């Protein structure tokens, strides 16, 4: 059940991979949309954590263009609903995530990314 | 029988059979639930403020689902595919990751408002995983360093675990401190053989002004009940009356959703062919 909520927080953790290791790039994804409780307070609290450019780019790659290029300072209900949908309702079920720096591929199966590293990749 | 962590690596020990047994055992559900409530209490989050939490070693979701019930959004990591598979079948709400915590995390700085871990750390002290790894201190160091940077400043991590000796507690606390954490160990019911529980209560930031909370005293069934004890009893009653059913079958999920809708809860997922479906094996 990887959602953009956690994808937006996730960088590559392979050994010595410290720069340009975010965001992980989705490939060959299968998506599923599942409704979630709308919680505007959670979203407002979460907004400062978001890397906005990464979120907008990734949402676009997944076919959702509803977010503005700049994170708005004033938030209205419509914006929050779009953000809610993008962060919490789009589930990446299958596919993979590739590190833009070292090229490590994290496969996703049944919605669960495999974050295990091979021995030579462990820091 | 010797402790699980001495028998086999976690992802082998918690294979398909043990993962189901572990999750369905009502006594176990109750113990894990009690400890999760206590961990939440020690986390000391601002009441009614939404938070994003991490469940370290979430297993089949016995601990994480309580975070969800309490209104938190959460993510969970675990090394055992069979446990995660049970978590999927039970449709827990957190985002799940197959991950060896001894290899460290890649979460960006400040990702989590709080962290819990219930009955997991002893695995880092003992059995190796079947993945080639280095020594326990190295893995603990990697774990605590990357956990520390993934947490918001200020925030707390509460990790209940089963040490076999004071040396182990010492080792774990010193590595956590070197990684930048403040805090220390809380021991509940220190004089009860059965009820004694060890919680590592770690602080990020807070200017060193945070006090390590007091452990609970006496025997577990004592009269001197603290605030959370009543909650714990309600939960226990829930387990007894079977309301917290273990493996969620489709009928049970449909009933629960129906109930939510009747109570006017918004955003209950639509029923679909995916509801309560069997999933294909992970990995
Ligand atoms: C006793 S279970 C607890 C599960 C859950 N927290 C609960 O309260 O029910 C211990 C869990 O720790 C996980 N575990 C052990 N070593 C681990 C590691 N190195 N990385 C991630 N998870 C690990 C096991 O796979 C298992 O699911
Ligand atoms: Zn990388």
Coordinates of C-alpha atoms and ligand atoms in Angstrom, one line a residue:
Chain A
X1 CA 0.0 0.0 0.0
X2 CA 2.6 2.5 -0.9
X3 CA 0.9 5.9 -1.2
X4 CA 2.4 9.2 -2.2
X5 CA 2.2 10.1 1.5
X6 CA 5.1 7.8 2.3
X7 CA 6.7 7.9 -1.2
X8 CA 7.2 11.6 -0.7
X9 CA 9.2 10.9 2.5
X10 CA 11.3 8.1 1.2
X11 CA 14.9 8.5 -0.1
X12 CA 17.3 5.7 -1.1
X13 CA 19.1 4.2 1.9
X14 CA 21.8 2.2 0.1
X15 CA 25.3 2.7 1.2
X16 CA 27.0 6.0 0.3
X17 CA 23.9 7.0 -1.6
X18 CA 23.4 10.4 0.0
X19 CA 22.8 13.0 -2.7
X20 CA 20.2 13.2 -5.5
X21 CA 18.7 10.0 -4.0
X22 CA 15.1 11.4 -3.9
X23 CA 12.4 11.0 -5.1
X24 CA 12.5 7.4 -6.1
X25 CA 11.1 7.0 -9.6
X26 CA 8.0 4.8 -10.2
X27 CA 8.1 2.3 -13.1
X28 CA 5.5 0.0 -14.6
X29 CA 3.0 0.8 -11.9
X30 CA -0.5 -0.6 -11.3
X31 CA -2.7 1.8 -9.3
X32 CA -5.7 1.3 -7.2
X33 CA -7.9 4.0 -5.9
X34 CA -9.4 3.5 -2.4
X35 CA -11.4 6.0 -0.5
X36 CA -10.0 7.3 2.8
X37 CA -11.3 9.5 5.6
X38 CA -10.9 13.1 4.7
X39 CA -8.9 14.7 7.5
X40 CA -8.1 18.4 6.8
X41 CA -6.2 18.9 10.1
X42 CA -3.9 16.0 9.3
X43 CA -3.2 17.4 5.8
X44 CA -2.4 20.9 7.2
X45 CA 0.0 19.4 9.7
X46 CA 1.6 17.2 7.0
X47 CA 2.1 20.0 4.5
X48 CA 5.4 21.4 5.9
X49 CA 6.9 17.9 5.5
X50 CA 6.1 17.6 1.8
X51 CA 8.7 18.1 -0.8
X52 CA 6.3 19.9 -3.1
X53 CA 8.2 19.6 -6.4
X54 CA 8.6 15.8 -5.9
X55 CA 4.9 15.5 -5.1
X56 CA 3.7 17.4 -8.1
X57 CA 6.1 15.6 -10.5
X58 CA 5.2 12.2 -9.1
X59 CA 1.4 12.9 -9.2
X60 CA 1.7 14.0 -12.8
X61 CA 3.6 10.9 -13.7
X62 CA 0.8 8.9 -12.2
X63 CA -1.7 10.9 -14.3
X64 CA -3.0 13.4 -11.7
X65 CA -2.5 17.1 -12.7
X66 CA -4.7 18.7 -10.0
X67 CA -1.9 20.2 -7.9
X68 CA -0.5 23.7 -8.5
X69 CA 3.2 24.0 -9.2
X70 CA 3.8 26.0 -6.2
X71 CA 2.6 25.0 -2.7
X72 CA -0.2 27.6 -2.0
X73 CA 0.0 29.7 1.1
X74 CA -3.7 29.9 1.6
X75 CA -5.4 26.5 1.4
X76 CA -9.1 26.1 0.5
X77 CA -11.3 23.0 0.7
X78 CA -10.9 22.2 -3.0
X79 CA -7.1 22.2 -2.7
X80 CA -7.2 20.1 0.4
X81 CA -9.5 17.5 -1.3
X82 CA -7.1 17.2 -4.2
X83 CA -4.2 16.9 -1.8
X84 CA -6.1 14.3 0.2
X85 CA -6.8 12.2 -2.9
X86 CA -3.2 12.4 -4.1
X87 CA -1.5 11.6 -0.7
X88 CA -4.0 9.1 0.7
X89 CA -6.2 7.5 -1.9
X90 CA -3.9 6.5 -4.7
X91 CA -2.3 3.1 -3.9
X92 CA 0.6 1.8 -6.0
X93 CA 0.0 -1.9 -6.0
X94 CA 2.6 -3.2 -8.4
X95 CA 5.7 -1.9 -10.1
X96 CA 9.0 -0.6 -8.8
X97 CA 10.8 2.5 -7.5
X98 CA 14.3 3.3 -8.8
X99 CA 16.8 5.5 -7.1
X100 CA 17.8 8.4 -9.4
X101 CA 21.3 8.3 -8.0
X102 CA 22.6 4.7 -7.6
X103 CA 19.9 3.0 -9.7
X104 CA 18.9 0.6 -7.0
X105 CA 15.4 -0.9 -7.8
X106 CA 12.9 -1.4 -5.0
X107 CA 10.2 -3.7 -6.3
X108 CA 6.6 -3.3 -5.2
X109 CA 4.4 -6.4 -4.8
X110 CA 0.9 -6.4 -3.4
X111 CA 1.4 -2.8 -2.5
X112 CA 4.5 -3.5 -0.4
X113 CA 7.8 -2.1 -1.5
X114 CA 10.8 -4.4 -0.9
X115 CA 13.4 -2.2 0.8
X116 CA 15.9 -4.9 1.6
X117 CA 19.4 -4.2 0.5
X118 CA 22.1 -6.7 -0.7
X119 CA 25.1 -7.0 1.6
X120 CA 27.3 -4.7 -0.5
X121 CA 24.7 -2.0 -0.4
X122 CA 24.3 -1.9 3.5
X123 CA 25.7 1.2 5.1
Chain B
X1 CA 11.1 -23.4 25.0
X2 CA 13.8 -20.9 24.3
X3 CA 12.9 -17.4 23.2
X4 CA 11.8 -17.0 19.6
X5 CA 14.7 -14.7 18.7
X6 CA 17.2 -17.5 19.7
X7 CA 15.5 -20.1 17.5
X8 CA 15.7 -18.7 13.9
X9 CA 16.0 -15.5 12.0
X10 CA 12.7 -13.4 12.2
X11 CA 11.6 -13.9 8.7
X12 CA 12.0 -17.7 9.1
X13 CA 10.5 -17.9 12.6
X14 CA 7.5 -15.9 11.5
X15 CA 6.7 -18.1 8.5
X16 CA 3.1 -18.6 7.2
X17 CA 2.0 -20.9 10.1
X18 CA 3.5 -19.0 13.0
X19 CA 2.3 -15.6 11.5
X20 CA -1.3 -16.9 11.5
X21 CA -0.9 -18.5 14.9
X22 CA 0.6 -15.4 16.4
X23 CA -2.1 -13.1 15.0
X24 CA -5.1 -15.3 15.9
X25 CA -4.1 -16.0 19.5
X26 CA -6.4 -13.9 21.6
X27 CA -4.2 -13.8 24.6
X28 CA -1.4 -12.5 22.4
X29 CA -3.7 -9.9 20.8
X30 CA -4.5 -8.6 24.3
X31 CA -0.9 -8.4 25.4
X32 CA 0.2 -6.6 22.3
X33 CA -2.8 -4.3 22.5
X34 CA -2.0 -3.4 26.1
X35 CA 1.6 -2.6 25.3
X36 CA 0.6 -0.5 22.3
X37 CA -1.8 1.6 24.5
X38 CA 1.0 2.0 27.0
X39 CA 3.5 3.0 24.3
X40 CA 1.0 5.6 23.0
X41 CA 0.6 6.9 26.5
X42 CA 4.4 7.3 26.8
X43 CA 4.6 9.0 23.4
X44 CA 2.6 11.8 25.0
X45 CA 1.3 13.2 21.8
X46 CA -0.7 16.4 21.9
X47 CA -4.4 15.3 22.3
X48 CA -6.6 15.6 19.3
X49 CA -3.8 16.7 17.1
X50 CA -3.4 14.4 14.0
X51 CA 0.0 12.8 13.7
X52 CA 2.0 10.6 11.3
X53 CA 3.5 7.6 13.2
X54 CA 5.9 4.8 12.4
X55 CA 5.4 1.3 13.7
X56 CA 8.8 -0.4 13.7
X57 CA 8.4 -4.2 13.3
X58 CA 4.7 -3.9 12.7
X59 CA 4.3 -7.6 11.9
X60 CA 0.7 -8.5 11.1
X61 CA -0.6 -5.2 12.4
X62 CA -1.7 -6.0 15.9
X63 CA 0.1 -2.8 17.2
X64 CA -0.4 -0.6 14.1
X65 CA -4.2 -1.2 13.9
X66 CA -4.5 0.4 17.3
X67 CA -2.8 3.5 16.0
X68 CA -5.4 3.6 13.2
X69 CA -8.2 3.1 15.7
X70 CA -6.9 6.0 17.7
X71 CA -7.1 8.2 14.6
X72 CA -3.4 8.3 13.7
X73 CA -2.1 7.8 10.2
X74 CA 0.8 5.4 10.2
X75 CA 3.4 3.5 8.2
X76 CA 4.9 0.1 9.3
X77 CA 8.0 -1.8 8.4
X78 CA 8.7 -5.5 9.0
X79 CA 11.2 -8.1 7.8
X80 CA 8.9 -11.1 7.7
X81 CA 6.8 -11.4 4.4
X82 CA 4.4 -13.8 6.1
X83 CA 3.6 -11.3 8.8
X84 CA 3.0 -8.6 6.2
X85 CA 0.8 -10.9 4.3
X86 CA -1.4 -11.4 7.3
X87 CA -1.5 -7.6 7.7
X88 CA -2.7 -7.3 4.1
X89 CA -5.4 -9.9 4.7
X90 CA -6.5 -8.0 7.7
X91 CA -6.7 -4.8 5.7
X92 CA -4.7 -2.7 8.2
X93 CA -4.6 1.0 7.2
X94 CA -0.9 1.8 7.4
X95 CA 1.5 1.9 4.4
X96 CA 3.7 -1.3 4.8
X97 CA 7.3 -1.8 3.8
X98 CA 9.4 -5.0 3.7
X99 CA 12.5 -3.8 5.5
X100 CA 15.3 -5.0 7.8
X101 CA 15.5 -2.3 10.4
X102 CA 19.2 -3.3 11.0
X103 CA 19.9 -1.9 7.6
X104 CA 18.6 1.5 8.5
X105 CA 15.9 3.7 7.0
X106 CA 15.8 6.1 4.1
X107 CA 13.0 8.3 5.4
X108 CA 13.7 12.0 5.0
X109 CA 14.5 14.2 8.1
X110 CA 11.5 15.0 10.2
X111 CA 9.1 12.5 8.6
X112 CA 7.5 11.1 11.7
X113 CA 5.7 12.8 14.7
X114 CA 6.3 9.7 16.8
X115 CA 7.5 6.1 16.6
X116 CA 6.4 3.0 18.4
X117 CA 7.9 -0.5 18.3
X118 CA 6.3 -3.4 20.2
X119 CA 8.3 -6.6 21.0
X120 CA 10.9 -6.2 18.2
X121 CA 14.3 -4.8 19.4
X122 CA 15.3 -8.1 21.0
X123 CA 15.6 -9.5 17.5
X124 CA 18.4 -7.0 16.8
X125 CA 20.3 -8.2 19.8
X126 CA 20.1 -11.8 19.1
X127 CA 19.5 -13.9 16.0
X128 CA 21.0 -12.7 12.8
X129 CA 18.7 -12.4 9.9
X130 CA 19.1 -14.8 7.0
X131 CA 20.3 -11.8 5.0
X132 CA 24.1 -11.4 5.3
X133 CA 24.6 -8.8 8.0
X134 CA 27.2 -7.5 10.4
X135 CA 27.3 -7.4 14.2
X136 CA 24.4 -6.5 16.5
X137 CA 26.1 -3.2 17.6
X138 CA 26.6 -2.2 14.0
X139 CA 23.0 -2.9 13.1
X140 CA 21.7 -1.2 16.2
X141 CA 23.8 1.9 15.4
X142 CA 22.5 2.0 11.8
X143 CA 18.9 1.6 13.1
X144 CA 19.1 4.3 15.8
X145 CA 21.0 6.8 13.6
X146 CA 18.6 6.7 10.7
X147 CA 15.6 6.5 13.0
X148 CA 16.7 9.7 14.8
X149 CA 17.0 11.7 11.6
X150 CA 13.6 10.4 10.4
X151 CA 11.9 11.9 13.4
X152 CA 10.5 15.4 13.9
X153 CA 12.2 17.7 16.5
X154 CA 10.8 17.5 19.1
X155 CA 9.2 14.0 19.2
X156 CA 9.5 10.6 21.0
X157 CA 10.1 7.0 20.1
X158 CA 8.8 4.4 22.5
X159 CA 10.1 0.9 22.0
X160 CA 9.0 -2.0 24.1
X161 CA 11.3 -5.0 24.0
X162 CA 12.4 -8.1 25.9
X163 CA 16.0 -7.8 27.1
X164 CA 17.6 -10.9 28.7
X165 CA 20.0 -8.9 30.9
X166 CA 20.9 -5.4 32.1
X167 CA 23.9 -5.5 29.8
X168 CA 21.6 -5.6 26.9
X169 CA 19.6 -2.7 28.2
X170 CA 22.9 -0.9 28.7
X171 CA 24.1 -1.7 25.2
X172 CA 20.9 -0.5 23.5
X173 CA 20.6 2.7 25.5
X174 CA 24.2 3.7 24.9
X175 CA 24.0 3.2 21.2
X176 CA 20.7 5.2 21.1
X177 CA 22.4 8.0 23.0
X178 CA 25.3 8.1 20.6
X179 CA 22.8 8.4 17.8
X180 CA 21.6 11.6 19.4
X181 CA 18.6 10.4 21.5
X182 CA 17.8 11.6 25.0
X183 CA 15.6 9.6 27.4
X184 CA 16.0 6.2 29.0
X185 CA 14.3 3.1 30.1
X186 CA 10.8 2.8 31.7
X187 CA 10.1 -0.4 33.6
X188 CA 6.4 -1.2 34.3
X189 CA 5.6 -3.5 37.2
X190 CA 9.3 -4.1 37.9
X191 CA 8.6 -6.6 40.7
X192 CA 6.2 -8.8 38.9
X193 CA 7.7 -11.7 37.0
X194 CA 4.7 -11.9 34.7
X195 CA 3.7 -8.3 34.1
X196 CA 7.2 -6.7 34.0
X197 CA 7.6 -4.7 30.8
X198 CA 10.6 -2.7 29.5
X199 CA 10.0 0.4 27.4
X200 CA 12.9 2.4 25.9
X201 CA 11.5 5.9 25.9
X202 CA 13.6 8.1 23.5
X203 CA 13.5 11.8 22.9
X204 CA 14.5 13.8 19.9
X205 CA 15.2 17.5 20.8
X206 CA 13.2 19.2 23.5
X207 CA 16.3 20.9 24.9
X208 CA 17.0 18.0 27.4
X209 CA 14.1 19.3 29.4
X210 CA 12.1 16.1 29.0
X211 CA 11.9 13.8 32.0
X212 CA 11.8 10.0 31.6
X213 CA 8.3 9.0 32.7
X214 CA 7.6 6.8 35.7
X215 CA 7.0 3.1 35.3
X216 CA 3.8 1.6 36.6
X217 CA 4.1 0.0 40.0
X218 CA 2.6 -3.0 41.8
X219 CA 1.1 -6.0 40.2
X220 CA -0.8 -5.6 37.0
X221 CA -4.2 -6.3 38.5
X222 CA -3.6 -3.9 41.3
X223 CA -6.2 -1.4 42.6
X224 CA -3.9 1.5 42.1
X225 CA -4.9 2.1 38.5
X226 CA -3.5 4.9 36.4
X227 CA -5.4 6.7 33.8
X228 CA -4.8 4.3 31.0
X229 CA -5.7 1.2 33.1
X230 CA -9.4 1.9 32.6
X231 CA -8.9 2.2 28.9
X232 CA -6.9 -1.0 28.9
X233 CA -9.8 -2.8 30.7
X234 CA -12.3 -1.6 28.2
X235 CA -10.1 -3.0 25.5
X236 CA -9.7 -6.2 27.3
X237 CA -13.4 -6.5 27.6
X238 CA -13.6 -5.9 23.9
X239 CA -11.2 -8.8 23.2
X240 CA -13.2 -11.0 25.5
X241 CA -16.5 -10.3 23.9
X242 CA -14.8 -11.1 20.6
X243 CA -15.3 -7.7 19.1
X244 CA -11.7 -7.5 18.1
X245 CA -11.9 -10.5 15.8
X246 CA -8.5 -11.6 14.6
X247 CA -8.3 -12.5 11.0
X248 CA -10.8 -10.3 9.2
X249 CA -12.8 -12.3 6.8
X250 CA -14.9 -10.6 4.1
X251 CA -18.2 -10.9 6.0
X252 CA -16.6 -9.3 9.1
X253 CA -15.3 -6.4 7.0
X254 CA -18.6 -5.8 5.3
X255 CA -20.4 -5.8 8.7
X256 CA -17.9 -3.4 10.1
X257 CA -18.2 -1.0 7.2
X258 CA -22.0 -1.2 7.4
X259 CA -21.8 -0.3 11.1
X260 CA -19.5 2.7 10.3
X261 CA -21.9 3.9 7.7
X262 CA -24.9 3.6 10.0
X263 CA -23.0 5.6 12.6
X264 CA -22.6 8.3 9.9
X265 CA -18.8 7.8 9.5
X266 CA -17.6 9.5 6.3
X267 CA -15.4 8.0 3.7
X268 CA -15.9 4.3 4.5
X269 CA -14.4 2.5 1.6
X270 CA -16.8 1.2 -1.0
X271 CA -17.3 -2.6 -1.0
X272 CA -15.6 -4.1 -4.0
X273 CA -14.4 -7.4 -5.4
X274 CA -11.2 -6.5 -3.5
X275 CA -12.8 -6.4 -0.1
X276 CA -11.4 -9.1 2.1
X277 CA -10.0 -10.9 -0.9
X278 CA -7.2 -13.4 -0.6
X279 CA -4.0 -11.9 -2.1
X280 CA -1.4 -13.6 -4.1
X281 CA 1.7 -14.5 -2.1
X282 CA 4.2 -11.7 -1.5
X283 CA 7.5 -12.1 -3.1
Ligands
LIG1 C1 6.6 -10.3 18.4 S1 6.4 -9.6 16.7 C2 5.6 -8.1 17.0 C3 4.8 -7.6 15.9 C4 3.9 -6.4 16.2 N1 4.7 -5.2 16.6 C5 2.9 -6.7 17.3 O1 2.9 -6.0 18.3 O2 2.1 -7.7 17.1 C6 8.1 -9.2 16.3 C7 8.2 -8.6 14.9 O3 9.5 -8.1 14.7 C8 9.9 -8.3 13.3 N2 11.3 -8.1 13.2 C9 12.3 -8.9 13.8 N3 13.5 -8.4 13.4 C10 13.3 -7.5 12.5 C11 14.2 -6.7 11.7 N4 15.5 -6.8 11.7 N5 13.6 -5.7 10.9 C12 12.2 -5.6 10.8 N6 11.4 -6.3 11.5 C13 11.9 -7.3 12.4 C14 9.4 -9.7 13.1 O4 9.3 -10.0 11.7 C15 8.0 -9.7 13.8 O5 7.0 -9.4 12.9
LIG2 ZN1 20.4 5.1 -4.2

